[in-house]
Amino acid sequence: MEFRILGPVEARRDSECIVLSGTKIKTVLAALLLARGRVVSDAQLSRLLWGWSPPATVSAQIYTYISRLRMRLGESVRLERRLPGYALETGNARVDFVEFERLSRNGAEARAAGDVERAGALLRDALGLWRGPALSNVTEILGDAELPRLEEARAVTLENRIEADLELGRHSEVIPELTALVAEFPVRERMRAQLMKALYQCGRQADALTSFHEGRRVLADDLGVDPGTELTDVYQAVLTGGPLVDPAARRTAARTAPPAMLPADIPEFTGRRAELAELRRLLPPAEGRSWHTRRFLVTGMPGIGKTALAVRAANECIDAFPDGQLYVNLSYPDGRPVDPRDLLVAMLRWLGEPVGAGESDLDELVRLYRTRTAGRRILILLDNAVSELQLAPLLPGAPEPGVLITSQTLLGPIGGLRTMVLPPLSTEESLRMLSATVDPARIAAALPYATAIAEHCAGLPLAVRIVATRLTARPSSSLQRFADRLSDPHTRLRELQARGLSVPRSLKSAIDRLGQEQRRLLILLSRLDQEAFSLRSVGRSLGHPPAPLEAGLESLVDQGLLAFSDEPDEPVYRLNSLVRLFAGTSGDTREVQRAAA
């Protein structure tokens, strides 16, 4: 059995094409193949087939397409119903884009190892699998979603193959091909640099310089940017008649320079002395060989300062990690998780590994990543992790790297992970943080109002930082007036926003990730008179049975939206006043009524 998507979508058995009538069934097959055995939900299939206007019979039609595929493909593959959708296990079947990625990867590795002849052959074989525009007979929706990624992978492989040809001295042979490619992709700088190299090596210096000036004009007109380093390096060599930069030497330099990707530290960082001391003590590698991995999770509610603590600890331990520091943000601004494949590609590039942007074989990326980090004293900061499943591929296997993780969610079992839960700052710590940015004399002159401001920030460093930013920008403003505005619960959250920082947005992102029952319970808790309560007291107030109520409370603790302390008499839960305020005002009237019912 063979599947093809690098051209028209096809399924073949014994070199004969299997009849798949219609665009819709080919779209379903392509979506399942691109998922690589993962579940494609009914909702996603509906969007790929009909966009945002599905028919009333959407479920029945999807079922019909799946049934037809099962009948056509037979027993050589497994097409299973796995809620909330379907998954296709291809078994030993050949899938052209998987084979393309394997050949591309092996070609890049061969070139990096200096076997340029073999690299060129492998990359040619990879490109030979393309039979025209990929996904050419599926719905426009699927094409728009997946074609850019596939085309980017092809372009990177093509550039790598041309680079191999240039290293083998085939300059005159690639000039016609590169001329066409530069006309097709005028803002792709690497292709233009390759054309300039080929022209220069063939004695056509004027043509090479003309190509550069055309590229500079296109970049300025279309994108408003100047040429990048690779293009300008070639231009300087051509202009001065000097030697071109050896690609192998460039790769060696990339490998030897340790990455330094940590974000800037926050100067006004205050408090967290015990937590910082523990991380400084445990994060650096121990003397001698150790077989224990060092992984630390910093967790807590939104805005509690998880990233700030992790960045400060990483910077204070930087001398213990001479092989570099990596940083990646595992979440998009709206809270959605970033695909670990994209993160691994970025980290491998920073580590000097030539990985193509279209690489998507997760197992192979993990293998490369763990190989490149083994035996290296490197610090890895994984910020805003969403789940242990997303995190697992990003953890190095060797004991030498140190790993710092931040997450609002309490993650599931991960071997060797030490968890640190951050509590809110005390009022005194909040005042010290405020004074680190705002003129201390101004704070001292209006201490009662500054104290009230700190209390209204509810121990959240994010809120304190926002207040400090606003007060610093208005040196003549009255602390009393600002304290009065914060004292009003109807305007408090609106005041806690400044210059891209926002407490309401941070809380909204966290609450949006909750399930329906969790959200309803949080709304009910926000309507209670007290911020601290036991299971027994909240059960009496809400009239809920203890067992499901406790499960709900614990799930909110795991999501970082409820604090927990084990008191002598019974456990006590605490709802931060800002979370309480936001939850009580963010739900619409119907949702509040349903929660109270």
PDB file of N, CA and C in Angstrom, residues 451-541:
ATOM      1  N   THR A 451       0.540  51.379  51.008  1.00  0.00           N
ATOM      2  CA  THR A 451       0.199  50.082  51.612  1.00  0.00           C
ATOM      3  C   THR A 451      -1.153  49.591  51.099  1.00  0.00           C
ATOM      4  N   ALA A 452      -2.120  50.495  50.989  1.00  0.00           N
ATOM      5  CA  ALA A 452      -3.434  50.114  50.459  1.00  0.00           C
ATOM      6  C   ALA A 452      -3.318  49.636  49.010  1.00  0.00           C
ATOM      7  N   ILE A 453      -2.482  50.299  48.228  1.00  0.00           N
ATOM      8  CA  ILE A 453      -2.269  49.880  46.836  1.00  0.00           C
ATOM      9  C   ILE A 453      -1.682  48.478  46.792  1.00  0.00           C
ATOM     10  N   ALA A 454      -0.683  48.235  47.643  1.00  0.00           N
ATOM     11  CA  ALA A 454      -0.059  46.907  47.700  1.00  0.00           C
ATOM     12  C   ALA A 454      -1.078  45.838  48.077  1.00  0.00           C
ATOM     13  N   GLU A 455      -1.945  46.149  49.030  1.00  0.00           N
ATOM     14  CA  GLU A 455      -2.961  45.175  49.449  1.00  0.00           C
ATOM     15  C   GLU A 455      -3.945  44.879  48.317  1.00  0.00           C
ATOM     16  N   HIS A 456      -4.322  45.908  47.561  1.00  0.00           N
ATOM     17  CA  HIS A 456      -5.243  45.697  46.447  1.00  0.00           C
ATOM     18  C   HIS A 456      -4.613  44.875  45.322  1.00  0.00           C
ATOM     19  N   CYS A 457      -3.298  44.809  45.284  1.00  0.00           N
ATOM     20  CA  CYS A 457      -2.624  43.980  44.273  1.00  0.00           C
ATOM     21  C   CYS A 457      -2.677  42.498  44.620  1.00  0.00           C
ATOM     22  N   ALA A 458      -3.145  42.169  45.832  1.00  0.00           N
ATOM     23  CA  ALA A 458      -3.416  40.779  46.250  1.00  0.00           C
ATOM     24  C   ALA A 458      -2.217  39.857  46.133  1.00  0.00           C
ATOM     25  N   GLY A 459      -1.018  40.407  46.300  1.00  0.00           N
ATOM     26  CA  GLY A 459       0.176  39.565  46.296  1.00  0.00           C
ATOM     27  C   GLY A 459       0.639  39.130  44.923  1.00  0.00           C
ATOM     28  N   LEU A 460       0.062  39.682  43.849  1.00  0.00           N
ATOM     29  CA  LEU A 460       0.475  39.305  42.493  1.00  0.00           C
ATOM     30  C   LEU A 460       1.575  40.238  41.998  1.00  0.00           C
ATOM     31  N   PRO A 461       2.781  39.730  41.749  1.00  0.00           N
ATOM     32  CA  PRO A 461       3.839  40.582  41.215  1.00  0.00           C
ATOM     33  C   PRO A 461       3.454  41.279  39.915  1.00  0.00           C
ATOM     34  N   LEU A 462       2.650  40.603  39.076  1.00  0.00           N
ATOM     35  CA  LEU A 462       2.203  41.242  37.835  1.00  0.00           C
ATOM     36  C   LEU A 462       1.420  42.513  38.135  1.00  0.00           C
ATOM     37  N   ALA A 463       0.514  42.453  39.104  1.00  0.00           N
ATOM     38  CA  ALA A 463      -0.280  43.627  39.469  1.00  0.00           C
ATOM     39  C   ALA A 463       0.611  44.727  40.031  1.00  0.00           C
ATOM     40  N   VAL A 464       1.566  44.364  40.872  1.00  0.00           N
ATOM     41  CA  VAL A 464       2.477  45.368  41.447  1.00  0.00           C
ATOM     42  C   VAL A 464       3.302  46.025  40.349  1.00  0.00           C
ATOM     43  N   ARG A 465       3.760  45.219  39.398  1.00  0.00           N
ATOM     44  CA  ARG A 465       4.574  45.758  38.310  1.00  0.00           C
ATOM     45  C   ARG A 465       3.765  46.738  37.463  1.00  0.00           C
ATOM     46  N   ILE A 466       2.494  46.428  37.234  1.00  0.00           N
ATOM     47  CA  ILE A 466       1.630  47.323  36.461  1.00  0.00           C
ATOM     48  C   ILE A 466       1.437  48.643  37.203  1.00  0.00           C
ATOM     49  N   VAL A 467       1.156  48.550  38.502  1.00  0.00           N
ATOM     50  CA  VAL A 467       0.977  49.754  39.316  1.00  0.00           C
ATOM     51  C   VAL A 467       2.249  50.606  39.288  1.00  0.00           C
ATOM     52  N   ALA A 468       3.404  49.946  39.448  1.00  0.00           N
ATOM     53  CA  ALA A 468       4.673  50.675  39.438  1.00  0.00           C
ATOM     54  C   ALA A 468       4.898  51.359  38.096  1.00  0.00           C
ATOM     55  N   THR A 469       4.557  50.680  37.013  1.00  0.00           N
ATOM     56  CA  THR A 469       4.710  51.270  35.674  1.00  0.00           C
ATOM     57  C   THR A 469       3.853  52.516  35.522  1.00  0.00           C
ATOM     58  N   ARG A 470       2.621  52.435  36.002  1.00  0.00           N
ATOM     59  CA  ARG A 470       1.714  53.574  35.870  1.00  0.00           C
ATOM     60  C   ARG A 470       2.156  54.746  36.753  1.00  0.00           C
ATOM     61  N   LEU A 471       2.589  54.451  37.965  1.00  0.00           N
ATOM     62  CA  LEU A 471       3.008  55.527  38.862  1.00  0.00           C
ATOM     63  C   LEU A 471       4.299  56.195  38.377  1.00  0.00           C
ATOM     64  N   THR A 472       5.199  55.402  37.819  1.00  0.00           N
ATOM     65  CA  THR A 472       6.452  55.967  37.320  1.00  0.00           C
ATOM     66  C   THR A 472       6.201  56.880  36.132  1.00  0.00           C
ATOM     67  N   ALA A 473       5.225  56.508  35.294  1.00  0.00           N
ATOM     68  CA  ALA A 473       4.916  57.323  34.120  1.00  0.00           C
ATOM     69  C   ALA A 473       4.209  58.622  34.491  1.00  0.00           C
ATOM     70  N   ARG A 474       3.696  58.701  35.754  1.00  0.00           N
ATOM     71  CA  ARG A 474       2.986  59.906  36.222  1.00  0.00           C
ATOM     72  C   ARG A 474       3.607  60.359  37.550  1.00  0.00           C
ATOM     73  N   PRO A 475       4.784  60.942  37.506  1.00  0.00           N
ATOM     74  CA  PRO A 475       5.498  61.258  38.753  1.00  0.00           C
ATOM     75  C   PRO A 475       4.766  62.242  39.652  1.00  0.00           C
ATOM     76  N   SER A 476       3.853  63.008  39.114  1.00  0.00           N
ATOM     77  CA  SER A 476       3.147  63.987  39.952  1.00  0.00           C
ATOM     78  C   SER A 476       1.761  63.500  40.381  1.00  0.00           C
ATOM     79  N   SER A 477       1.382  62.300  39.985  1.00  0.00           N
ATOM     80  CA  SER A 477       0.044  61.821  40.335  1.00  0.00           C
ATOM     81  C   SER A 477      -0.024  61.467  41.815  1.00  0.00           C
ATOM     82  N   SER A 478      -1.211  61.496  42.352  1.00  0.00           N
ATOM     83  CA  SER A 478      -1.433  61.259  43.782  1.00  0.00           C
ATOM     84  C   SER A 478      -1.617  59.771  44.052  1.00  0.00           C
ATOM     85  N   LEU A 479      -0.854  59.244  45.028  1.00  0.00           N
ATOM     86  CA  LEU A 479      -1.045  57.844  45.434  1.00  0.00           C
ATOM     87  C   LEU A 479      -2.416  57.662  46.073  1.00  0.00           C
ATOM     88  N   GLN A 480      -2.900  58.680  46.725  1.00  0.00           N
ATOM     89  CA  GLN A 480      -4.225  58.582  47.348  1.00  0.00           C
ATOM     90  C   GLN A 480      -5.302  58.372  46.286  1.00  0.00           C
ATOM     91  N   ARG A 481      -5.225  59.145  45.204  1.00  0.00           N
ATOM     92  CA  ARG A 481      -6.236  59.020  44.157  1.00  0.00           C
ATOM     93  C   ARG A 481      -6.163  57.628  43.521  1.00  0.00           C
ATOM     94  N   PHE A 482      -4.939  57.136  43.304  1.00  0.00           N
ATOM     95  CA  PHE A 482      -4.800  55.810  42.693  1.00  0.00           C
ATOM     96  C   PHE A 482      -5.297  54.724  43.644  1.00  0.00           C
ATOM     97  N   ALA A 483      -5.021  54.872  44.941  1.00  0.00           N
ATOM     98  CA  ALA A 483      -5.509  53.911  45.938  1.00  0.00           C
ATOM     99  C   ALA A 483      -7.036  53.910  45.964  1.00  0.00           C
ATOM    100  N   ASP A 484      -7.638  55.079  45.823  1.00  0.00           N
ATOM    101  CA  ASP A 484      -9.104  55.158  45.808  1.00  0.00           C
ATOM    102  C   ASP A 484      -9.683  54.414  44.602  1.00  0.00           C
ATOM    103  N   ARG A 485      -9.047  54.562  43.450  1.00  0.00           N
ATOM    104  CA  ARG A 485      -9.556  53.866  42.263  1.00  0.00           C
ATOM    105  C   ARG A 485      -9.433  52.353  42.412  1.00  0.00           C
ATOM    106  N   LEU A 486      -8.338  51.903  43.018  1.00  0.00           N
ATOM    107  CA  LEU A 486      -8.167  50.465  43.230  1.00  0.00           C
ATOM    108  C   LEU A 486      -9.118  49.928  44.292  1.00  0.00           C
ATOM    109  N   SER A 487      -9.540  50.760  45.204  1.00  0.00           N
ATOM    110  CA  SER A 487     -10.428  50.293  46.269  1.00  0.00           C
ATOM    111  C   SER A 487     -11.824  49.979  45.753  1.00  0.00           C
ATOM    112  N   ASP A 488     -12.181  50.524  44.614  1.00  0.00           N
ATOM    113  CA  ASP A 488     -13.503  50.264  44.038  1.00  0.00           C
ATOM    114  C   ASP A 488     -13.446  48.961  43.259  1.00  0.00           C
ATOM    115  N   PRO A 489     -14.174  47.913  43.700  1.00  0.00           N
ATOM    116  CA  PRO A 489     -14.100  46.623  42.995  1.00  0.00           C
ATOM    117  C   PRO A 489     -14.593  46.691  41.558  1.00  0.00           C
ATOM    118  N   HIS A 490     -15.412  47.686  41.229  1.00  0.00           N
ATOM    119  CA  HIS A 490     -15.930  47.793  39.867  1.00  0.00           C
ATOM    120  C   HIS A 490     -14.879  48.318  38.889  1.00  0.00           C
ATOM    121  N   THR A 491     -13.875  49.004  39.381  1.00  0.00           N
ATOM    122  CA  THR A 491     -12.851  49.571  38.492  1.00  0.00           C
ATOM    123  C   THR A 491     -11.464  48.988  38.723  1.00  0.00           C
ATOM    124  N   ARG A 492     -11.304  48.157  39.742  1.00  0.00           N
ATOM    125  CA  ARG A 492      -9.958  47.692  40.118  1.00  0.00           C
ATOM    126  C   ARG A 492      -9.261  46.963  38.969  1.00  0.00           C
ATOM    127  N   LEU A 493      -9.943  46.011  38.369  1.00  0.00           N
ATOM    128  CA  LEU A 493      -9.296  45.240  37.308  1.00  0.00           C
ATOM    129  C   LEU A 493      -8.960  46.119  36.107  1.00  0.00           C
ATOM    130  N   ARG A 494      -9.784  47.084  35.815  1.00  0.00           N
ATOM    131  CA  ARG A 494      -9.514  47.979  34.698  1.00  0.00           C
ATOM    132  C   ARG A 494      -8.259  48.808  34.943  1.00  0.00           C
ATOM    133  N   GLU A 495      -7.994  49.111  36.209  1.00  0.00           N
ATOM    134  CA  GLU A 495      -6.798  49.900  36.544  1.00  0.00           C
ATOM    135  C   GLU A 495      -5.523  49.068  36.449  1.00  0.00           C
ATOM    136  N   LEU A 496      -5.654  47.744  36.518  1.00  0.00           N
ATOM    137  CA  LEU A 496      -4.466  46.878  36.540  1.00  0.00           C
ATOM    138  C   LEU A 496      -4.081  46.450  35.130  1.00  0.00           C
ATOM    139  N   GLN A 497      -3.874  47.452  34.265  1.00  0.00           N
ATOM    140  CA  GLN A 497      -3.445  47.232  32.891  1.00  0.00           C
ATOM    141  C   GLN A 497      -2.544  48.386  32.488  1.00  0.00           C
ATOM    142  N   ALA A 498      -1.436  48.064  31.825  1.00  0.00           N
ATOM    143  CA  ALA A 498      -0.524  49.124  31.383  1.00  0.00           C
ATOM    144  C   ALA A 498       0.497  48.559  30.415  1.00  0.00           C
ATOM    145  N   ARG A 499       0.630  49.215  29.275  1.00  0.00           N
ATOM    146  CA  ARG A 499       1.716  48.948  28.322  1.00  0.00           C
ATOM    147  C   ARG A 499       1.884  47.467  28.004  1.00  0.00           C
ATOM    148  N   GLY A 500       0.826  46.818  27.623  1.00  0.00           N
ATOM    149  CA  GLY A 500       0.892  45.410  27.250  1.00  0.00           C
ATOM    150  C   GLY A 500       0.766  44.443  28.404  1.00  0.00           C
ATOM    151  N   LEU A 501       0.866  44.938  29.636  1.00  0.00           N
ATOM    152  CA  LEU A 501       0.672  44.090  30.813  1.00  0.00           C
ATOM    153  C   LEU A 501      -0.783  44.196  31.254  1.00  0.00           C
ATOM    154  N   SER A 502      -1.384  43.073  31.620  1.00  0.00           N
ATOM    155  CA  SER A 502      -2.810  43.097  31.963  1.00  0.00           C
ATOM    156  C   SER A 502      -3.149  41.946  32.895  1.00  0.00           C
ATOM    157  N   VAL A 503      -3.603  42.267  34.088  1.00  0.00           N
ATOM    158  CA  VAL A 503      -4.085  41.230  35.002  1.00  0.00           C
ATOM    159  C   VAL A 503      -5.356  40.581  34.458  1.00  0.00           C
ATOM    160  N   PRO A 504      -6.350  41.347  33.973  1.00  0.00           N
ATOM    161  CA  PRO A 504      -7.552  40.691  33.433  1.00  0.00           C
ATOM    162  C   PRO A 504      -7.246  39.735  32.290  1.00  0.00           C
ATOM    163  N   ARG A 505      -6.337  40.109  31.399  1.00  0.00           N
ATOM    164  CA  ARG A 505      -6.018  39.213  30.281  1.00  0.00           C
ATOM    165  C   ARG A 505      -5.342  37.941  30.775  1.00  0.00           C
ATOM    166  N   SER A 506      -4.467  38.074  31.751  1.00  0.00           N
ATOM    167  CA  SER A 506      -3.810  36.899  32.309  1.00  0.00           C
ATOM    168  C   SER A 506      -4.814  35.949  32.964  1.00  0.00           C
ATOM    169  N   LEU A 507      -5.761  36.524  33.716  1.00  0.00           N
ATOM    170  CA  LEU A 507      -6.777  35.695  34.367  1.00  0.00           C
ATOM    171  C   LEU A 507      -7.730  35.085  33.342  1.00  0.00           C
ATOM    172  N   LYS A 508      -8.082  35.845  32.321  1.00  0.00           N
ATOM    173  CA  LYS A 508      -8.998  35.329  31.301  1.00  0.00           C
ATOM    174  C   LYS A 508      -8.392  34.134  30.581  1.00  0.00           C
ATOM    175  N   SER A 509      -7.111  34.229  30.246  1.00  0.00           N
ATOM    176  CA  SER A 509      -6.444  33.117  29.562  1.00  0.00           C
ATOM    177  C   SER A 509      -6.488  31.854  30.408  1.00  0.00           C
ATOM    178  N   ALA A 510      -6.322  32.013  31.729  1.00  0.00           N
ATOM    179  CA  ALA A 510      -6.350  30.851  32.623  1.00  0.00           C
ATOM    180  C   ALA A 510      -7.756  30.280  32.760  1.00  0.00           C
ATOM    181  N   ILE A 511      -8.744  31.151  32.904  1.00  0.00           N
ATOM    182  CA  ILE A 511     -10.118  30.685  33.115  1.00  0.00           C
ATOM    183  C   ILE A 511     -10.699  30.095  31.829  1.00  0.00           C
ATOM    184  N   ASP A 512     -10.253  30.592  30.679  1.00  0.00           N
ATOM    185  CA  ASP A 512     -10.741  30.050  29.411  1.00  0.00           C
ATOM    186  C   ASP A 512     -10.345  28.593  29.226  1.00  0.00           C
ATOM    187  N   ARG A 513      -9.285  28.150  29.903  1.00  0.00           N
ATOM    188  CA  ARG A 513      -8.851  26.756  29.762  1.00  0.00           C
ATOM    189  C   ARG A 513      -9.659  25.795  30.627  1.00  0.00           C
ATOM    190  N   LEU A 514     -10.499  26.328  31.509  1.00  0.00           N
ATOM    191  CA  LEU A 514     -11.268  25.470  32.406  1.00  0.00           C
ATOM    192  C   LEU A 514     -12.396  24.768  31.659  1.00  0.00           C
ATOM    193  N   GLY A 515     -12.776  23.594  32.176  1.00  0.00           N
ATOM    194  CA  GLY A 515     -13.965  22.931  31.688  1.00  0.00           C
ATOM    195  C   GLY A 515     -15.209  23.634  32.208  1.00  0.00           C
ATOM    196  N   GLN A 516     -16.355  23.237  31.682  1.00  0.00           N
ATOM    197  CA  GLN A 516     -17.601  23.922  32.036  1.00  0.00           C
ATOM    198  C   GLN A 516     -17.905  23.797  33.519  1.00  0.00           C
ATOM    199  N   GLU A 517     -17.737  22.592  34.085  1.00  0.00           N
ATOM    200  CA  GLU A 517     -18.037  22.400  35.499  1.00  0.00           C
ATOM    201  C   GLU A 517     -17.064  23.158  36.381  1.00  0.00           C
ATOM    202  N   GLN A 518     -15.792  23.183  35.999  1.00  0.00           N
ATOM    203  CA  GLN A 518     -14.800  23.942  36.769  1.00  0.00           C
ATOM    204  C   GLN A 518     -15.146  25.424  36.766  1.00  0.00           C
ATOM    205  N   ARG A 519     -15.536  25.928  35.597  1.00  0.00           N
ATOM    206  CA  ARG A 519     -15.868  27.344  35.494  1.00  0.00           C
ATOM    207  C   ARG A 519     -17.081  27.681  36.369  1.00  0.00           C
ATOM    208  N   ARG A 520     -18.100  26.825  36.371  1.00  0.00           N
ATOM    209  CA  ARG A 520     -19.287  27.069  37.185  1.00  0.00           C
ATOM    210  C   ARG A 520     -18.945  27.079  38.672  1.00  0.00           C
ATOM    211  N   LEU A 521     -18.096  26.134  39.073  1.00  0.00           N
ATOM    212  CA  LEU A 521     -17.718  26.087  40.485  1.00  0.00           C
ATOM    213  C   LEU A 521     -16.946  27.346  40.868  1.00  0.00           C
ATOM    214  N   LEU A 522     -16.056  27.803  40.010  1.00  0.00           N
ATOM    215  CA  LEU A 522     -15.286  29.019  40.310  1.00  0.00           C
ATOM    216  C   LEU A 522     -16.214  30.223  40.445  1.00  0.00           C
ATOM    217  N   ILE A 523     -17.223  30.311  39.599  1.00  0.00           N
ATOM    218  CA  ILE A 523     -18.175  31.424  39.697  1.00  0.00           C
ATOM    219  C   ILE A 523     -18.922  31.360  41.026  1.00  0.00           C
ATOM    220  N   LEU A 524     -19.330  30.163  41.432  1.00  0.00           N
ATOM    221  CA  LEU A 524     -20.028  30.020  42.717  1.00  0.00           C
ATOM    222  C   LEU A 524     -19.129  30.430  43.879  1.00  0.00           C
ATOM    223  N   LEU A 525     -17.874  30.013  43.832  1.00  0.00           N
ATOM    224  CA  LEU A 525     -16.945  30.370  44.911  1.00  0.00           C
ATOM    225  C   LEU A 525     -16.723  31.883  44.957  1.00  0.00           C
ATOM    226  N   SER A 526     -16.737  32.525  43.796  1.00  0.00           N
ATOM    227  CA  SER A 526     -16.504  33.972  43.765  1.00  0.00           C
ATOM    228  C   SER A 526     -17.651  34.741  44.400  1.00  0.00           C
ATOM    229  N   ARG A 527     -18.809  34.107  44.547  1.00  0.00           N
ATOM    230  CA  ARG A 527     -19.974  34.791  45.116  1.00  0.00           C
ATOM    231  C   ARG A 527     -20.081  34.603  46.629  1.00  0.00           C
ATOM    232  N   LEU A 528     -19.180  33.773  47.194  1.00  0.00           N
ATOM    233  CA  LEU A 528     -19.174  33.613  48.650  1.00  0.00           C
ATOM    234  C   LEU A 528     -18.592  34.866  49.302  1.00  0.00           C
ATOM    235  N   ASP A 529     -18.911  35.045  50.555  1.00  0.00           N
ATOM    236  CA  ASP A 529     -18.422  36.232  51.265  1.00  0.00           C
ATOM    237  C   ASP A 529     -16.969  36.115  51.690  1.00  0.00           C
ATOM    238  N   GLN A 530     -16.467  34.878  51.826  1.00  0.00           N
ATOM    239  CA  GLN A 530     -15.108  34.702  52.342  1.00  0.00           C
ATOM    240  C   GLN A 530     -14.156  34.230  51.243  1.00  0.00           C
ATOM    241  N   GLU A 531     -12.883  34.596  51.418  1.00  0.00           N
ATOM    242  CA  GLU A 531     -11.856  34.156  50.480  1.00  0.00           C
ATOM    243  C   GLU A 531     -11.210  32.860  50.931  1.00  0.00           C
ATOM    244  N   ALA A 532     -11.323  32.506  52.195  1.00  0.00           N
ATOM    245  CA  ALA A 532     -10.781  31.251  52.719  1.00  0.00           C
ATOM    246  C   ALA A 532     -11.935  30.416  53.257  1.00  0.00           C
ATOM    247  N   PHE A 533     -11.917  29.114  52.941  1.00  0.00           N
ATOM    248  CA  PHE A 533     -13.029  28.270  53.354  1.00  0.00           C
ATOM    249  C   PHE A 533     -12.565  26.818  53.395  1.00  0.00           C
ATOM    250  N   SER A 534     -13.238  26.029  54.190  1.00  0.00           N
ATOM    251  CA  SER A 534     -12.979  24.590  54.245  1.00  0.00           C
ATOM    252  C   SER A 534     -13.967  23.867  53.349  1.00  0.00           C
ATOM    253  N   LEU A 535     -13.710  22.610  53.110  1.00  0.00           N
ATOM    254  CA  LEU A 535     -14.632  21.796  52.313  1.00  0.00           C
ATOM    255  C   LEU A 535     -15.996  21.746  52.986  1.00  0.00           C
ATOM    256  N   ARG A 536     -16.001  21.615  54.303  1.00  0.00           N
ATOM    257  CA  ARG A 536     -17.268  21.507  55.026  1.00  0.00           C
ATOM    258  C   ARG A 536     -18.070  22.810  54.921  1.00  0.00           C
ATOM    259  N   SER A 537     -17.403  23.967  55.095  1.00  0.00           N
ATOM    260  CA  SER A 537     -18.133  25.238  55.078  1.00  0.00           C
ATOM    261  C   SER A 537     -18.645  25.580  53.692  1.00  0.00           C
ATOM    262  N   VAL A 538     -17.837  25.325  52.661  1.00  0.00           N
ATOM    263  CA  VAL A 538     -18.294  25.644  51.318  1.00  0.00           C
ATOM    264  C   VAL A 538     -19.386  24.681  50.878  1.00  0.00           C
ATOM    265  N   GLY A 539     -19.328  23.440  51.380  1.00  0.00           N
ATOM    266  CA  GLY A 539     -20.390  22.486  51.079  1.00  0.00           C
ATOM    267  C   GLY A 539     -21.719  22.938  51.654  1.00  0.00           C
ATOM    268  N   ARG A 540     -21.681  23.472  52.887  1.00  0.00           N
ATOM    269  CA  ARG A 540     -22.913  23.970  53.503  1.00  0.00           C
ATOM    270  C   ARG A 540     -23.450  25.176  52.738  1.00  0.00           C
ATOM    271  N   SER A 541     -22.531  26.067  52.327  1.00  0.00           N
ATOM    272  CA  SER A 541     -22.967  27.279  51.639  1.00  0.00           C
ATOM    273  C   SER A 541     -23.570  26.981  50.265  1.00  0.00           C
TER     274      SER A 541
END
